[in-house]
Coordinates of C-alpha atoms in Angstrom, one line a residue:
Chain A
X1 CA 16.3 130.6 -18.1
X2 CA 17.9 133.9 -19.3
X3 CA 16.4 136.3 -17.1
X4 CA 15.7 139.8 -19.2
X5 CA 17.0 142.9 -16.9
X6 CA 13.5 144.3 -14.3
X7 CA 12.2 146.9 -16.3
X8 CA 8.9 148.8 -16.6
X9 CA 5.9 148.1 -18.8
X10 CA 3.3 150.0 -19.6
X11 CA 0.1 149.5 -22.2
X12 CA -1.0 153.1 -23.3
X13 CA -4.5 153.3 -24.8
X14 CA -3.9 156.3 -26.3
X15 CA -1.0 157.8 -28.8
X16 CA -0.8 160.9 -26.5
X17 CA -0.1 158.8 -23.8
X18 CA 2.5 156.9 -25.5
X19 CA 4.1 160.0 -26.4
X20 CA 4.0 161.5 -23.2
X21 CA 5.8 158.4 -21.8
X22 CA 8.4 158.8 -24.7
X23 CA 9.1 162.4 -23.7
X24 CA 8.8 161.6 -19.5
X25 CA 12.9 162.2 -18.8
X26 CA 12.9 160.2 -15.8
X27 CA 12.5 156.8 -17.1
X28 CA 13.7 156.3 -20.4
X29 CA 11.3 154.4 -22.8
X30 CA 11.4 152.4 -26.2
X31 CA 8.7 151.7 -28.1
X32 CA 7.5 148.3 -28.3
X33 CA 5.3 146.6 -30.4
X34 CA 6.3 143.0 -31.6
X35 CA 9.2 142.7 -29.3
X36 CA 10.8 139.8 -31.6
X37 CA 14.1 141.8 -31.9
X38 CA 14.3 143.9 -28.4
X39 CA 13.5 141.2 -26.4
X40 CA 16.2 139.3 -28.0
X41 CA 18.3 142.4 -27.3
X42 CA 17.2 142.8 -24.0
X43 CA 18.5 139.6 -22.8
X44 CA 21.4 140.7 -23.9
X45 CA 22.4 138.1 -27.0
X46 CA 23.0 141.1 -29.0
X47 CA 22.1 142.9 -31.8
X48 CA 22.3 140.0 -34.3
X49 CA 21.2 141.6 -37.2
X50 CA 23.8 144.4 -37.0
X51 CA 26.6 142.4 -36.5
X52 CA 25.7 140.5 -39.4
X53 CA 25.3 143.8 -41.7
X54 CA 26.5 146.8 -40.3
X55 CA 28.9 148.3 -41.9
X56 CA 29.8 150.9 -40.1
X57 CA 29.1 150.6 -36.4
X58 CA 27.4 148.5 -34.1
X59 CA 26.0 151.6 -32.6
X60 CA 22.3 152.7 -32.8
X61 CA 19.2 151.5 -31.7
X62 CA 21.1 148.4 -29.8
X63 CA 22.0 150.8 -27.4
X64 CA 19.0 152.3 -26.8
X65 CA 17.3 149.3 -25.9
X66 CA 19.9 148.0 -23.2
X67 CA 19.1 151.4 -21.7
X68 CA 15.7 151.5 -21.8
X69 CA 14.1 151.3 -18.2
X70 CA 10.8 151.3 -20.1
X71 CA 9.1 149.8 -22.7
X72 CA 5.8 151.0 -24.5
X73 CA 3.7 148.5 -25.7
X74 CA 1.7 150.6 -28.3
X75 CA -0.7 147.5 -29.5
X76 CA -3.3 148.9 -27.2
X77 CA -3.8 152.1 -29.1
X78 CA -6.8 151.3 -31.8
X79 CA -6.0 153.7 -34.4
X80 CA -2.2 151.9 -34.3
X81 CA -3.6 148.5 -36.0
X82 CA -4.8 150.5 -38.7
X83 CA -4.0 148.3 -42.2
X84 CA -6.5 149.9 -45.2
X85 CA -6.4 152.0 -48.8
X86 CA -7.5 155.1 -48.4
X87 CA -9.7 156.7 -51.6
X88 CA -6.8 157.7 -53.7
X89 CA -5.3 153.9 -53.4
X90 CA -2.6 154.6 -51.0
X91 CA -2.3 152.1 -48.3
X92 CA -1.9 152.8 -44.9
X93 CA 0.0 150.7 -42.3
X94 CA -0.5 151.0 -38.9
X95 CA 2.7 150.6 -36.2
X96 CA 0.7 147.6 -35.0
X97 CA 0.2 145.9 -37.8
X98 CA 2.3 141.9 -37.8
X99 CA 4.2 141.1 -41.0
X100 CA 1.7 138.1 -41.1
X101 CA -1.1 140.7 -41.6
X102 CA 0.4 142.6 -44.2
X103 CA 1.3 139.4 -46.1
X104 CA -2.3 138.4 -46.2
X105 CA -3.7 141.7 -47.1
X106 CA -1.6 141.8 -49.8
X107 CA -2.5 138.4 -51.2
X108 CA -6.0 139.2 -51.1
X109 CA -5.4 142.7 -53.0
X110 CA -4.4 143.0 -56.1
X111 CA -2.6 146.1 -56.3
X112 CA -0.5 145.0 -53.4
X113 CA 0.2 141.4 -54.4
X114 CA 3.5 141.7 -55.1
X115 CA 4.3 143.2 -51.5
X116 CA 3.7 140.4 -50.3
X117 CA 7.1 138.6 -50.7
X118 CA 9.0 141.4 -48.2
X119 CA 6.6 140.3 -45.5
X120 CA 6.7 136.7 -46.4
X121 CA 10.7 136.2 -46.2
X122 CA 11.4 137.0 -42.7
X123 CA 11.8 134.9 -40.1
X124 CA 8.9 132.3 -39.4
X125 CA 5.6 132.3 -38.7
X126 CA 6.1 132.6 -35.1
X127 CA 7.8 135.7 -35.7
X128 CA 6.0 137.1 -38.5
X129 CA 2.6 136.8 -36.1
X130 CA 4.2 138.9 -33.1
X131 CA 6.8 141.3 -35.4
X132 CA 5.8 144.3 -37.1
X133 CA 6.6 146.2 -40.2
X134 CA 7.1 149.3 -38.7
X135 CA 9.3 147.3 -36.3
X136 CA 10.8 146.2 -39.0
X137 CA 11.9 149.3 -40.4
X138 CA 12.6 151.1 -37.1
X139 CA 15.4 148.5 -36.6
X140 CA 17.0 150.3 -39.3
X141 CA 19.0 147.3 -40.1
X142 CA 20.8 147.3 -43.3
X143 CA 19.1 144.1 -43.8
X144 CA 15.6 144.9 -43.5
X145 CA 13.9 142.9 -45.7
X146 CA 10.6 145.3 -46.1
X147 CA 12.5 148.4 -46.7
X148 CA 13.6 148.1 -50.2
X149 CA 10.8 147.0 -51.7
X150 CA 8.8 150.3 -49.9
X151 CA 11.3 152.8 -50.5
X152 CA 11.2 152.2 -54.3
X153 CA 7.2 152.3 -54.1
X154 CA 8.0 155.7 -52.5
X155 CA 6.8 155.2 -49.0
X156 CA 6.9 157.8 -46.3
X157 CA 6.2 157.6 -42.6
X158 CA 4.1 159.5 -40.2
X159 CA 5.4 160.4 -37.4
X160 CA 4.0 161.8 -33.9
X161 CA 5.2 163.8 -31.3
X162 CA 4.7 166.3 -28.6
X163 CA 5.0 169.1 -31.2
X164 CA 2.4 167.0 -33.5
X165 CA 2.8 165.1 -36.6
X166 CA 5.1 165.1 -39.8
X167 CA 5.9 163.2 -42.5
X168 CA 9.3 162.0 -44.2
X169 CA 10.5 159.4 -46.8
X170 CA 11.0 156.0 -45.6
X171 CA 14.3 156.7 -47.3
X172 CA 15.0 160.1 -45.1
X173 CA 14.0 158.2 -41.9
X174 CA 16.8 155.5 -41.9
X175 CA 20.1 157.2 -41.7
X176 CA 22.4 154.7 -40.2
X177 CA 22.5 150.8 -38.9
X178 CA 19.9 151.3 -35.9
X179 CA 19.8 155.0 -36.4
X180 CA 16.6 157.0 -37.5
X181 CA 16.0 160.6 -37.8
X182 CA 13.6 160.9 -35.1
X183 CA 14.2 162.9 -32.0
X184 CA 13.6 159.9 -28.9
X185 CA 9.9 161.6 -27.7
X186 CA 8.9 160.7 -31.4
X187 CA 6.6 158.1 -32.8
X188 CA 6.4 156.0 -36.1
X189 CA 2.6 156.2 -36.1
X190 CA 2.0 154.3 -39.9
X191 CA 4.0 154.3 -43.3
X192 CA 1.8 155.2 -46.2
X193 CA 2.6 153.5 -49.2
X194 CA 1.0 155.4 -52.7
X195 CA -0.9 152.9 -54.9
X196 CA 1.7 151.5 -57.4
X197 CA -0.3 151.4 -60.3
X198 CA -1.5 149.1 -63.0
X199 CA 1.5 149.2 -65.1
X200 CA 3.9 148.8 -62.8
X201 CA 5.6 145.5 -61.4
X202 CA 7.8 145.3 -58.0
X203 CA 10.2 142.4 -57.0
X204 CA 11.6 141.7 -54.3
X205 CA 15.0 139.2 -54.1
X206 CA 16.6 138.0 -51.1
X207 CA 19.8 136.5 -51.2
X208 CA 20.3 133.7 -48.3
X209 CA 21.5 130.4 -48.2
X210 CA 18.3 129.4 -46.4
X211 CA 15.1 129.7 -48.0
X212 CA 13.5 130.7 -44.3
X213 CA 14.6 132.4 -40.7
X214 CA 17.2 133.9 -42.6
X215 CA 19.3 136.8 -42.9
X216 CA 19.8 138.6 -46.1
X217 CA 23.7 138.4 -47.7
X218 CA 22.3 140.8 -50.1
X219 CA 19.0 142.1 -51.0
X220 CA 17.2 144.0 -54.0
X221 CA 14.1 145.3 -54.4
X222 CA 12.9 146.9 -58.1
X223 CA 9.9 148.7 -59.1
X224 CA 9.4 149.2 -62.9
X225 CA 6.7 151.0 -64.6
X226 CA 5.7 151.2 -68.2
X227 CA 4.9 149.4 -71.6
X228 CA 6.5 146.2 -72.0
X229 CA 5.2 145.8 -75.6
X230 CA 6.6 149.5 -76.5
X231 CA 9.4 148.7 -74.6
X232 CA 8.6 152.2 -72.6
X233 CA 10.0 152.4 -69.1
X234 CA 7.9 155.3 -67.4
X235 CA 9.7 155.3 -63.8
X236 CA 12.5 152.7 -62.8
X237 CA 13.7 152.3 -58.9
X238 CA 16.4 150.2 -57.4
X239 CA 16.5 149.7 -53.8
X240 CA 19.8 147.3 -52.7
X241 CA 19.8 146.2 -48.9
X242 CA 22.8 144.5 -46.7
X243 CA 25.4 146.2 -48.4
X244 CA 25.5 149.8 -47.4
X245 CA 24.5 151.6 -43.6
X246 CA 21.3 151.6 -44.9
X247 CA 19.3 150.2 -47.7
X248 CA 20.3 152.4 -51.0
X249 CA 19.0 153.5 -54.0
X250 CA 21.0 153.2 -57.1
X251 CA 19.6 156.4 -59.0
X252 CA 22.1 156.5 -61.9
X253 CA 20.9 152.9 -62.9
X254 CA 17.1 154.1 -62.2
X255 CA 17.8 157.3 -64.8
X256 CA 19.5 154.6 -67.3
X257 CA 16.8 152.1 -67.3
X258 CA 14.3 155.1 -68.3
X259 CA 16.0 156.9 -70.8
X260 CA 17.0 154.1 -73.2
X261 CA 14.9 150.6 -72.0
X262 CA 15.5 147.7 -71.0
X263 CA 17.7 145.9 -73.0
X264 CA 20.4 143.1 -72.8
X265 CA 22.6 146.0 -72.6
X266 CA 21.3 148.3 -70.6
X267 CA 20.4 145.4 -67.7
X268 CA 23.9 144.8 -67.7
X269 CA 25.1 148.7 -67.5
X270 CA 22.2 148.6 -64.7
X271 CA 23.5 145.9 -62.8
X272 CA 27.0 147.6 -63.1
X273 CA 26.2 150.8 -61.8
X274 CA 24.3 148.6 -58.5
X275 CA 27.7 146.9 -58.0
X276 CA 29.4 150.1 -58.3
X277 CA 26.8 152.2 -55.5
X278 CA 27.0 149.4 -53.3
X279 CA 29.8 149.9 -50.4
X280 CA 29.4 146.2 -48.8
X281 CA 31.7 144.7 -45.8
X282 CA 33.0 141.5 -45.4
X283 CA 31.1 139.3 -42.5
X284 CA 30.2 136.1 -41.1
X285 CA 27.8 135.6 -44.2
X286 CA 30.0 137.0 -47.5
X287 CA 32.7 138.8 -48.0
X288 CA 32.5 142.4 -49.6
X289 CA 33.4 141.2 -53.0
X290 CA 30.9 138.2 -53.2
X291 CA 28.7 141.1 -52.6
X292 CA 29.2 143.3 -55.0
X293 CA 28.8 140.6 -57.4
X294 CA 25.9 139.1 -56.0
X295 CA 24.1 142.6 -56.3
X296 CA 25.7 142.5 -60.0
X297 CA 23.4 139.4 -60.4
X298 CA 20.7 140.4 -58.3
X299 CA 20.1 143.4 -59.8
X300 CA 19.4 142.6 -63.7
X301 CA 17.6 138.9 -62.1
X302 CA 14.8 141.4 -60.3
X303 CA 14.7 143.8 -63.4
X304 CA 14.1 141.0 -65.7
X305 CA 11.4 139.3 -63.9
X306 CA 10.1 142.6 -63.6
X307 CA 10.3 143.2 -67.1
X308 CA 8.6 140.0 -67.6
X309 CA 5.7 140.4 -65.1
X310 CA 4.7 143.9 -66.6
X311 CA 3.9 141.8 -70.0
Chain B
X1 CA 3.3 143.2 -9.2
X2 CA 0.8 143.2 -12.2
X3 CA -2.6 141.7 -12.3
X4 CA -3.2 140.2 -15.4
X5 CA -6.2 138.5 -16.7
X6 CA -5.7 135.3 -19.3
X7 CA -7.2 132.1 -20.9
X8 CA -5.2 128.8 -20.8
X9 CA -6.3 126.1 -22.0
X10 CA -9.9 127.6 -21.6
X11 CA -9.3 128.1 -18.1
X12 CA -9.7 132.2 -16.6
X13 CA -7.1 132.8 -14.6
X14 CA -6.4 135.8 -13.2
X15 CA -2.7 135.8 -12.3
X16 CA 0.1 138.1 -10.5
X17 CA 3.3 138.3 -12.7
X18 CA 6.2 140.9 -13.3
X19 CA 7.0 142.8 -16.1
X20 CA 10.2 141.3 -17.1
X21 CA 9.0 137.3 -16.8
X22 CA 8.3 136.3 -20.5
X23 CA 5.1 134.3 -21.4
X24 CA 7.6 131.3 -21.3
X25 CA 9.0 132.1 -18.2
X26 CA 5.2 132.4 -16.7
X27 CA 4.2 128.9 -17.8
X28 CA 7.1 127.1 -17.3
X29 CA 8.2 128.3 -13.4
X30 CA 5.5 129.6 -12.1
X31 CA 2.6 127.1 -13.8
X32 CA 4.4 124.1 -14.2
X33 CA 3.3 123.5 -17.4
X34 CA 6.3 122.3 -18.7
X35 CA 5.1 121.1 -21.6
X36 CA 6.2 124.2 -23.3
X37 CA 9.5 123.5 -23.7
X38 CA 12.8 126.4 -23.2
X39 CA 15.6 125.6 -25.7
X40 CA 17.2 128.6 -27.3
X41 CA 15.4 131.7 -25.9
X42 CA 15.8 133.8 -28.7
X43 CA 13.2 133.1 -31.1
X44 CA 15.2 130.6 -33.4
X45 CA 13.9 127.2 -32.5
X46 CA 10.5 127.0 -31.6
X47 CA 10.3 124.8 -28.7
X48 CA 8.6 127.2 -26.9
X49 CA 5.9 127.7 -29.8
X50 CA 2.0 128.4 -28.0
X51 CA -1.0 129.4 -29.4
X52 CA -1.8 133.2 -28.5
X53 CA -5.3 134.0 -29.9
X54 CA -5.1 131.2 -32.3
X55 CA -2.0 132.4 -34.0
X56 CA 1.6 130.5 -33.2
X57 CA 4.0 132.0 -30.8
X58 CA 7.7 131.7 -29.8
X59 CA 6.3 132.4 -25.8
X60 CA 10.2 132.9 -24.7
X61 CA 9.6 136.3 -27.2
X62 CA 6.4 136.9 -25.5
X63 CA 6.2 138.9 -21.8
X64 CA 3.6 137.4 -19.9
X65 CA 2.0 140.8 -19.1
X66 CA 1.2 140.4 -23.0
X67 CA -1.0 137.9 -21.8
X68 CA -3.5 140.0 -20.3
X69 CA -7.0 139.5 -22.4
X70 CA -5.8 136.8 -24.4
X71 CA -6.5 133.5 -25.1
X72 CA -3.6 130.6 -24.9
X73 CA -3.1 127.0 -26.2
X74 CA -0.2 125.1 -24.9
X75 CA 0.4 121.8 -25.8
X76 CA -1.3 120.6 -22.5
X77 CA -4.8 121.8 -23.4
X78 CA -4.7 119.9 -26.7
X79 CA -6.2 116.3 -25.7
X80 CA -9.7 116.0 -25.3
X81 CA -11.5 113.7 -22.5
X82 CA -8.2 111.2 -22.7
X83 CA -8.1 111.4 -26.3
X84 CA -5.1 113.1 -28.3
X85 CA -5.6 116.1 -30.6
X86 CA -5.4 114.5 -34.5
X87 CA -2.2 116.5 -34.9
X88 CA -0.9 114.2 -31.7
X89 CA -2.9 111.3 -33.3
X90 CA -0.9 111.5 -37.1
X91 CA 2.9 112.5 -34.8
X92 CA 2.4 109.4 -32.8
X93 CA 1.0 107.3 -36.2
X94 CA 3.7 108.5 -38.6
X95 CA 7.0 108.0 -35.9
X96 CA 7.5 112.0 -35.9
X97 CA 9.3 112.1 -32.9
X98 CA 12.9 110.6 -32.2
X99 CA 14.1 112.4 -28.8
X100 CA 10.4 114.0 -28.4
X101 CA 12.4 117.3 -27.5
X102 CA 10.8 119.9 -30.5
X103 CA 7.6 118.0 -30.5
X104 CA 5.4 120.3 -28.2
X105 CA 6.6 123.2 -30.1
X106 CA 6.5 121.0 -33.4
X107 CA 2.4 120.1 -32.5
X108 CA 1.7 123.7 -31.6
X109 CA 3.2 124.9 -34.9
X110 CA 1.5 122.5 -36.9
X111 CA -1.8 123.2 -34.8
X112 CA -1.4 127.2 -36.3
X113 CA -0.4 126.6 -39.5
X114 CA -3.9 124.3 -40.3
X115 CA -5.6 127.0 -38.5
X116 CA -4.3 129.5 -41.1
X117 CA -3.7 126.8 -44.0
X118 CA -6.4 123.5 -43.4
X119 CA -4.4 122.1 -46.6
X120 CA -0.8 123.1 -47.0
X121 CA 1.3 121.5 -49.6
X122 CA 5.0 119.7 -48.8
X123 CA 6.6 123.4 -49.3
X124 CA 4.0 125.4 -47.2
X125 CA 4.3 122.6 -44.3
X126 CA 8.0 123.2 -44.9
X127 CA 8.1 127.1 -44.5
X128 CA 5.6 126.9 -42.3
X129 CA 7.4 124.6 -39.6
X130 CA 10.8 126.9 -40.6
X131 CA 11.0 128.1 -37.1
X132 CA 11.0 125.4 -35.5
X133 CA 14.3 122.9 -35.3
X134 CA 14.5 119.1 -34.8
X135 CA 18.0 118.2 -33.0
X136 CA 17.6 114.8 -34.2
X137 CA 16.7 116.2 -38.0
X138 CA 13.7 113.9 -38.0
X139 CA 12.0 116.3 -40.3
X140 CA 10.8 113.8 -43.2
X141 CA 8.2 112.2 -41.0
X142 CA 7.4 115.3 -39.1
X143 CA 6.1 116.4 -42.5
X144 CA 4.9 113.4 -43.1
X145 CA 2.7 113.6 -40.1
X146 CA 2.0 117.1 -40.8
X147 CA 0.6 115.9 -44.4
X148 CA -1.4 113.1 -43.3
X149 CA -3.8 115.8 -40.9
X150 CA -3.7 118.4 -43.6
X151 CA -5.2 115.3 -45.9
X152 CA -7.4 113.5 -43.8
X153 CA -8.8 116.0 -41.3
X154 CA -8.5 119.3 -43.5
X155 CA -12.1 120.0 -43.9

């Protein structure tokens, strides 16, 4: 059997303690929560989803885990598995929480129902039992399939460390394939995710050749909110993933979208300016130009059904 | 050394284990349940699929000291007094097994899925058994055997 390298484990009840065994210098430690990617990692198959997607290096968090002499299981701190909407409608996701349970919250509510496809696409059910969606994110893989759909719902994360907490946009935390901005004694404690609203609509739309344990060739996630009958678009975002660093927002399609509609021109200028932001590489699963068009396609396919759901 | 305290099978067992074995690793070489079978390693195929507090497993992505408190199925635990589980029952009736290699972690799948889902459709039983791969690709009768529980012995 593939042996995984001898290395510490340790089950902290408490999020001070996990901290404090971030920030202990003499054994360096990883948080670890699923362990569906590091341990894949750790026997040293690689970081498959960054050679798959990176497009700049293979550096990052793949490092950091074939040095880690440690590894922090946080699924014995309580306050970790928290998964609940807080009074104003915002929902809360605890570090702990399995893409399995996020899926089935969202099915049972409402406002979150259409969440549920980021959670639903990944992997299998083995994997979405054990992974998590913080995991998820804190892969920073260009191909994360839960990112986009939470950065365009505006999503930040909380984060602890010895100084305390702090918050930042899900969209300021990623900065690079397997690269967060998070000094290494600091935590992803939850990502809060604001309420989207009644008149609002999000897709989700992977692009694989499987329709399971698959790896996105491209990816976009779109939030639209507004009137479908007045034709009124209130707030438009665009979130494309595996074909920059890190999943990106296409802003200048977002402004376009609001200011004049959605039309059969202005999905097509929309779509446009995607192909245009995205800065795709060629790889095992496309090349950079069957990219680009595929986020051409993408794009106005999850605006439209958008569109369509908000009527 | 750790201690670690686990269910398998409905068995206590209160077991010695390192921090680097994997749940796999733990049943298969130093349990002998071999039962739970070791294919890829890397979470792609599912012959290593267990039952962890009800919910399906890849156990080669599992360290065994994530065992401690909970409660394991493996494929061993599933007959009853001689008889065979009705997910073993509808394999063996509907031919869902050519080389027999996937179809521990191809039971154990199926056993989580109808603990989730008691009456998937074709396309759930398809996504649902996604993570696990048949060498021989005898997948139309592993879903046919899949159906034929989910029908019969939903409720």
């Amino acid at each position: 059997m593939i042996p995984l390298p001898k290395i510490d484990y340790v089950k902290p009840e408490t999020l001070e303690a996990a901290v404090a065994y971030l920030a202990d210098s003499n054994k360096q430690g990883i948080v670890f929560a699923g362990g569906t990617d590091i341990l894949v990692q750790l026997k040293g198959q690689g970081p498959k989803c960054h050679v798959a997607c990176a497009t700049v290096s293979h550096e990052g968090n793949g490092d950091k885990v074939s040095q880690a002499e440690r590894l922090i299981d946080i699924k014995g701190i309580p306050e970790l598995k928290e998964l609940k909407e807080d009074e104003k409608g915002s929902l809360t996701i605890g570090a702990a929480v399995t893409l399995d349970e996020l899926a089935r919250f969202c099915r049972e509510h409402e406002p979150w129902s259409d969440l549920e496809q980021s959670a639903r696409v990944i992997g299998s059910e083995q994997v979405r039992n054990r992974a998590t969606v913080v995991g998820n994110i804190c892969r920073a893989s260009p191909c994360a399939d839960t990112v986009p759909a939470l950065v365009c719902l505006g999503a930040e994360v909380d984060v602890a460390g010895p100084q305390g907490h702090r918050s930042l946009l899900l969209e300021e935390l990623i900065t690079g394939p397997g690269a967060l901005a998070l000094s290494s004694d600091e935590i992803v404690v939850a990502v809060r995710v604001p309420e989207p609203g009644p008149d609002s609509a999000l897709v989700y739309l992977k692009h694989g050749i499987r329709q399971a344990m698959e790896i996105a060739i491209v990816s976009v996630a779109t939030l639209i909110c507004g009137d479908a009958h007045s034709g009124v678009v209130t707030r438009a975002r665009i979130t494309l993933g595996s074909v920059a660093p890190t999943p990106i927002r296409v802003q200048a399609a977002e402004r376009l979208l609001v200011k004049q509609g959605i039309s059969r021109q202005t999905l097509t200028e929309a779509s446009e300016l995607a192909a245009q932001a995205a800065q795709p590489i060629s790889d095992i699963r496309g090349s950079a130009a069957y990219r680009r068009e595929m986020v051409k396609v993408y794009t106005r396919r999850a605006v439209e059904q958008a569109w369509e759901n908000l009527k | 050394m750790k201690k670690i305290s686990t269910q398998i099978n409905g068995e206590s067992l209160e077991l010695e284990i390192e921090s680097h074995w994997t749940l796999l690793y733990l049943l298969r070489e130093k349990l002998q349940m071999t039962g739970t079978h070791s294919s890829c390693e890397m979470g792609d195929c599912g012959a290593c699929t267990v039952l962890m507090d009800g919910k399906a497993v890849a156990s080669c992505l599992v360290l065994a000291a994530e065992a401690d408190g909970a409660e394991l199925l493996t494929v061993e635990g599933l007959s009853r007094n001689g008889e065979l589980d009705p997910v073993q029952r509808a394999f063996v009736k509907a031919g869902a097994s050519q080389c027999g290699f996937c179809t521990p972690g191809m039971v154990m799948a199926t056993k989580g899925l109808l603990a989730k889902n008691p009456h998937p459709t074709e396309d759930q039983i398809r996504h649902g058994l996604a993570g696990n791969i048949c060498r021989c690709t005898g997948y139309v009768k592993i879903v046919d055997a899949v159906l034929s529980v989910a029908e019969r012995d939903g409720d």
